[in-house]
């Protein structure tokens, strides 16, 4: 009995020292574990900086297009003869062809030049002037809404186009301005006059810009032409094969019927 008591006493001492299963004892913590029982909060991520976005300024509101053409547009040749005008060039494929036809017929025309095209093909602008044809400003990039824009924008556009024409032909006389699409406003008429140009319209439009065949172009011109007409056609802005074909008949026919003369 005595030995059993001693053994039980020894076992109790061992349990007391090691703390195994003792009530109220806290098990040892792993390294890095917080003392409290709540989980460690996740760190808040730092937001990635976003590039600042600048809101572009609103575009100026376009003025309404007038319901009628403004006063002062030039719409007659000035005499019995008709005047030929060619828009949207110069074009390296079509402009030389029409120049050759005009030279063969011994007549001159008015070429309404796009500024970007004049800048790109100055040698054609030089040839047009050298062969006695008149030069007309037809805006920098054929902006149909140019006349509805702020007056400062209209003036900058026309001035830039004149500068490109005169880079090819120094001191060129640019008598005319033609609003793209004939969408005239009083503002672009006034700006053109301020820059020393007269506003040039037309009386005969065969709509060759819409690529009808040559027979249709001829029929439309001959049906509408009268003494003093200004005829609108195109040597640029697209495929002008049908216009070139039509002009082979139209130029001699109009010359015979009315005569072809430059604008006054």
Coordinates of C-alpha atoms in Angstrom, one line a residue:
X1 CA 0.0 0.0 0.0
X2 CA 2.8 2.4 0.9
X3 CA 4.4 1.8 -2.5
X4 CA 1.1 2.5 -4.3
X5 CA 0.6 5.8 -2.5
X6 CA 4.2 6.9 -3.4
X7 CA 3.5 6.0 -7.1
X8 CA 0.3 8.0 -7.1
X9 CA 1.9 10.9 -5.5
X10 CA 4.7 10.9 -8.1
X11 CA 2.3 10.7 -11.0
X12 CA 0.4 13.7 -9.6
X13 CA 3.5 15.7 -9.4
X14 CA 4.4 14.9 -13.0
X15 CA 0.9 16.1 -14.2
X16 CA 1.2 19.2 -12.1
X17 CA 4.5 20.2 -13.6
X18 CA 3.7 19.5 -17.3
X19 CA 0.1 21.0 -17.2
X20 CA -1.3 18.2 -19.5
X21 CA -5.1 18.5 -19.5
X22 CA -5.1 20.8 -16.5
X23 CA -8.2 23.0 -16.3
X24 CA -7.9 26.7 -17.3
X25 CA -4.6 26.1 -19.1
X26 CA -4.1 27.8 -22.4
X27 CA -2.3 25.8 -25.0
X28 CA 0.9 27.4 -26.3
X29 CA 0.6 29.8 -29.3
X30 CA 2.2 29.2 -32.6
X31 CA 4.8 31.8 -33.6
X32 CA 3.1 34.9 -35.1
X33 CA -0.4 34.1 -33.8
X34 CA -2.1 37.0 -32.1
X35 CA -2.9 36.8 -28.4
X36 CA -6.6 37.3 -28.9
X37 CA -8.8 34.8 -30.5
X38 CA -10.0 37.1 -33.4
X39 CA -8.4 36.6 -36.9
X40 CA -5.9 39.1 -38.2
X41 CA -7.6 41.6 -40.5
X42 CA -6.5 41.6 -44.2
X43 CA -4.5 44.7 -45.1
X44 CA -6.5 47.3 -47.2
X45 CA -5.0 47.3 -50.7
X46 CA -3.7 50.6 -52.0
X47 CA -5.8 51.8 -54.9
X48 CA -4.0 52.0 -58.2
X49 CA -3.8 55.7 -59.4
X50 CA -6.1 56.2 -62.4
X51 CA -5.1 58.7 -65.1
X52 CA -7.1 61.9 -64.9
X53 CA -9.6 62.3 -67.7
X54 CA -10.1 65.7 -69.1
X55 CA -13.5 66.3 -70.6
X56 CA -13.1 67.8 -74.1
X57 CA -14.7 71.2 -74.5
X58 CA -18.1 71.0 -76.3
X59 CA -18.1 71.6 -80.0
X60 CA -19.5 74.9 -81.1
X61 CA -23.2 74.5 -82.1
X62 CA -23.7 74.9 -85.8
X63 CA -26.0 77.6 -87.0
X64 CA -29.1 76.5 -88.9
X65 CA -28.8 76.4 -92.6
X66 CA -30.8 79.2 -94.3
X67 CA -33.9 78.1 -96.0
X68 CA -33.0 80.2 -99.1
X69 CA -29.7 81.0 -100.7
X70 CA -28.2 84.3 -99.5
X71 CA -28.0 87.3 -101.7
X72 CA -24.9 88.1 -103.7
X73 CA -24.1 84.7 -105.2
X74 CA -22.6 84.8 -108.7
X75 CA -24.8 82.6 -110.9
X76 CA -24.3 83.8 -114.5
X77 CA -21.4 83.8 -116.8
X78 CA -21.8 87.4 -117.7
X79 CA -22.5 87.0 -121.4
X80 CA -24.1 84.7 -124.0
X81 CA -21.4 82.1 -123.5
X82 CA -21.5 79.4 -120.8
X83 CA -18.8 79.0 -118.2
X84 CA -17.4 75.6 -117.2
X85 CA -16.4 74.9 -113.6
X86 CA -14.7 71.8 -112.2
X87 CA -14.8 71.0 -108.4
X88 CA -12.9 68.9 -105.9
X89 CA -9.5 68.7 -107.6
X90 CA -6.8 68.7 -108.3
X91 CA -6.6 65.0 -108.9
X92 CA -3.6 63.3 -110.5
X93 CA -5.7 61.0 -112.7
X94 CA -8.6 63.2 -113.8
X95 CA -7.4 66.8 -113.8
X96 CA -4.7 66.2 -116.5
X97 CA -7.4 64.6 -118.7
X98 CA -9.8 67.5 -118.5
X99 CA -6.9 70.0 -119.0
X100 CA -6.0 68.2 -122.1
X101 CA -9.6 68.4 -123.4
X102 CA -9.9 72.1 -122.7
X103 CA -6.6 72.8 -124.3
X104 CA -7.6 70.8 -127.4
X105 CA -10.8 72.9 -127.6
X106 CA -9.0 76.2 -127.0
X107 CA -11.2 77.1 -124.1
X108 CA -10.7 77.8 -120.4
X109 CA -12.6 76.9 -117.2
X110 CA -12.6 77.6 -113.5
X111 CA -11.1 75.1 -111.2
X112 CA -12.5 75.0 -107.6
X113 CA -9.6 73.5 -105.6
X114 CA -9.7 71.6 -102.3
X115 CA -6.8 73.0 -100.1
X116 CA -5.6 69.5 -99.1
X117 CA -5.4 68.5 -102.7
X118 CA -3.6 71.6 -103.8
X119 CA -1.1 71.1 -101.0
X120 CA -0.6 67.5 -102.2
X121 CA -0.4 68.1 -105.9
X122 CA 1.1 71.6 -106.4
X123 CA 2.4 70.8 -109.9
X124 CA -1.3 70.4 -111.1
X125 CA -2.2 73.7 -109.5
X126 CA 0.7 75.3 -111.4
X127 CA -0.4 73.7 -114.7
X128 CA -4.0 74.9 -114.2
X129 CA -2.8 78.5 -113.7
X130 CA -0.1 78.2 -116.5
X131 CA -2.8 77.2 -119.1
X132 CA -4.9 80.2 -118.3
X133 CA -7.7 78.8 -116.2
X134 CA -9.2 80.6 -113.2
X135 CA -8.6 79.5 -109.6
X136 CA -11.3 79.1 -107.0
X137 CA -11.1 78.3 -103.3
X138 CA -13.3 75.3 -102.5
X139 CA -12.4 75.0 -98.8
X140 CA -9.7 73.0 -97.1
X141 CA -11.3 69.6 -97.0
X142 CA -14.8 70.0 -98.6
X143 CA -16.6 70.7 -95.3
X144 CA -20.3 70.8 -96.2
X145 CA -21.0 72.6 -92.9
X146 CA -18.3 75.2 -93.2
X147 CA -20.7 78.0 -93.6
X148 CA -22.5 77.1 -90.4
X149 CA -19.3 77.2 -88.3
X150 CA -18.0 80.1 -86.3
X151 CA -16.8 82.9 -88.5
X152 CA -13.2 82.6 -87.2
X153 CA -13.2 78.9 -88.3
X154 CA -14.5 79.9 -91.8
X155 CA -11.8 82.5 -92.2
X156 CA -9.1 80.1 -91.0
X157 CA -10.2 77.4 -93.5
X158 CA -10.3 79.8 -96.5
X159 CA -7.0 81.4 -95.6
X160 CA -5.3 78.0 -95.2
X161 CA -6.7 77.0 -98.6
X162 CA -5.5 80.2 -100.3
X163 CA -2.1 79.7 -98.7
X164 CA -1.8 76.2 -100.2
X165 CA -2.8 77.4 -103.7
X166 CA -0.3 80.3 -103.5
X167 CA 2.4 77.9 -102.3
X168 CA 2.1 76.3 -105.8
X169 CA 1.5 79.5 -107.7
X170 CA 3.0 82.5 -105.9
X171 CA 0.8 85.6 -106.0
X172 CA -2.0 83.6 -107.7
X173 CA -5.2 85.5 -108.3
X174 CA -7.9 83.6 -106.5
X175 CA -11.0 85.3 -107.6
X176 CA -13.7 82.9 -106.4
X177 CA -14.9 80.9 -103.5
X178 CA -17.4 78.1 -103.8
X179 CA -19.1 76.7 -100.7
X180 CA -19.0 72.8 -100.8
X181 CA -22.4 71.4 -101.7
X182 CA -23.8 74.9 -102.3
X183 CA -24.8 75.0 -98.6
X184 CA -24.3 78.8 -98.4
X185 CA -24.7 81.0 -95.4
X186 CA -24.4 84.8 -95.1
X187 CA -21.4 84.2 -93.0
X188 CA -19.3 82.4 -95.5
X189 CA -20.3 84.9 -98.2
X190 CA -19.1 87.7 -96.0
X191 CA -15.8 86.0 -95.1
X192 CA -15.1 85.2 -98.8
X193 CA -15.7 88.9 -99.7
X194 CA -13.5 90.0 -96.8
X195 CA -10.7 87.9 -98.2
X196 CA -11.1 89.3 -101.7
X197 CA -13.1 86.5 -103.3
X198 CA -16.5 86.4 -104.9
X199 CA -19.1 83.7 -104.0
X200 CA -19.5 81.4 -107.0
X201 CA -22.6 79.3 -107.4
X202 CA -24.0 77.5 -110.6
X203 CA -27.1 77.1 -112.8
X204 CA -26.5 73.7 -114.3
X205 CA -25.7 70.7 -112.1
X206 CA -25.8 67.3 -113.9
X207 CA -25.0 65.6 -110.5
X208 CA -21.9 63.9 -111.9
X209 CA -20.7 63.6 -108.3
X210 CA -23.2 60.8 -108.0
X211 CA -21.5 58.8 -110.8
X212 CA -24.3 58.6 -113.5
X213 CA -23.1 57.4 -116.9
X214 CA -21.7 59.7 -119.5
X215 CA -25.0 59.7 -121.5
X216 CA -27.0 60.9 -118.5
X217 CA -24.5 63.7 -117.8
X218 CA -24.6 64.9 -121.4
X219 CA -28.4 64.8 -121.4
X220 CA -28.7 66.7 -118.2
X221 CA -26.3 69.4 -119.2
X222 CA -27.8 69.9 -122.7
X223 CA -31.3 70.1 -121.3
X224 CA -30.5 72.7 -118.6
X225 CA -27.9 74.9 -120.4
X226 CA -28.9 78.3 -121.5
X227 CA -26.9 81.4 -122.6
X228 CA -24.9 82.6 -119.6
X229 CA -25.2 79.3 -117.7
X230 CA -22.5 78.2 -115.2
X231 CA -22.0 74.5 -115.5
X232 CA -20.9 72.5 -112.5
X233 CA -18.9 69.3 -113.0
X234 CA -16.1 67.5 -111.1
X235 CA -12.4 66.6 -111.8
X236 CA -11.8 65.2 -108.3
X237 CA -13.5 63.6 -105.3
X238 CA -13.9 60.2 -106.7
X239 CA -14.0 58.2 -109.9
X240 CA -14.6 60.7 -112.7
X241 CA -14.4 58.4 -115.7
X242 CA -17.9 59.1 -116.8
X243 CA -17.4 62.9 -116.5
X244 CA -14.3 62.7 -118.6
X245 CA -16.2 60.7 -121.2
X246 CA -19.1 63.2 -121.2
X247 CA -16.9 66.2 -121.6
X248 CA -15.5 64.8 -124.8
X249 CA -18.9 65.5 -126.3
X250 CA -20.0 68.4 -124.1
X251 CA -17.1 70.7 -124.5
X252 CA -17.3 70.9 -128.3
X253 CA -21.1 70.9 -128.3
X254 CA -21.4 73.8 -125.8
X255 CA -18.7 75.7 -127.6
X256 CA -20.6 75.4 -130.8
X257 CA -24.0 76.2 -129.3
X258 CA -23.2 79.1 -126.9
X259 CA -19.4 79.6 -126.8
X260 CA -17.4 78.9 -123.6
X261 CA -15.8 81.8 -121.9
X262 CA -14.1 82.4 -118.5
X263 CA -16.0 84.0 -115.7
X264 CA -15.7 87.8 -115.6

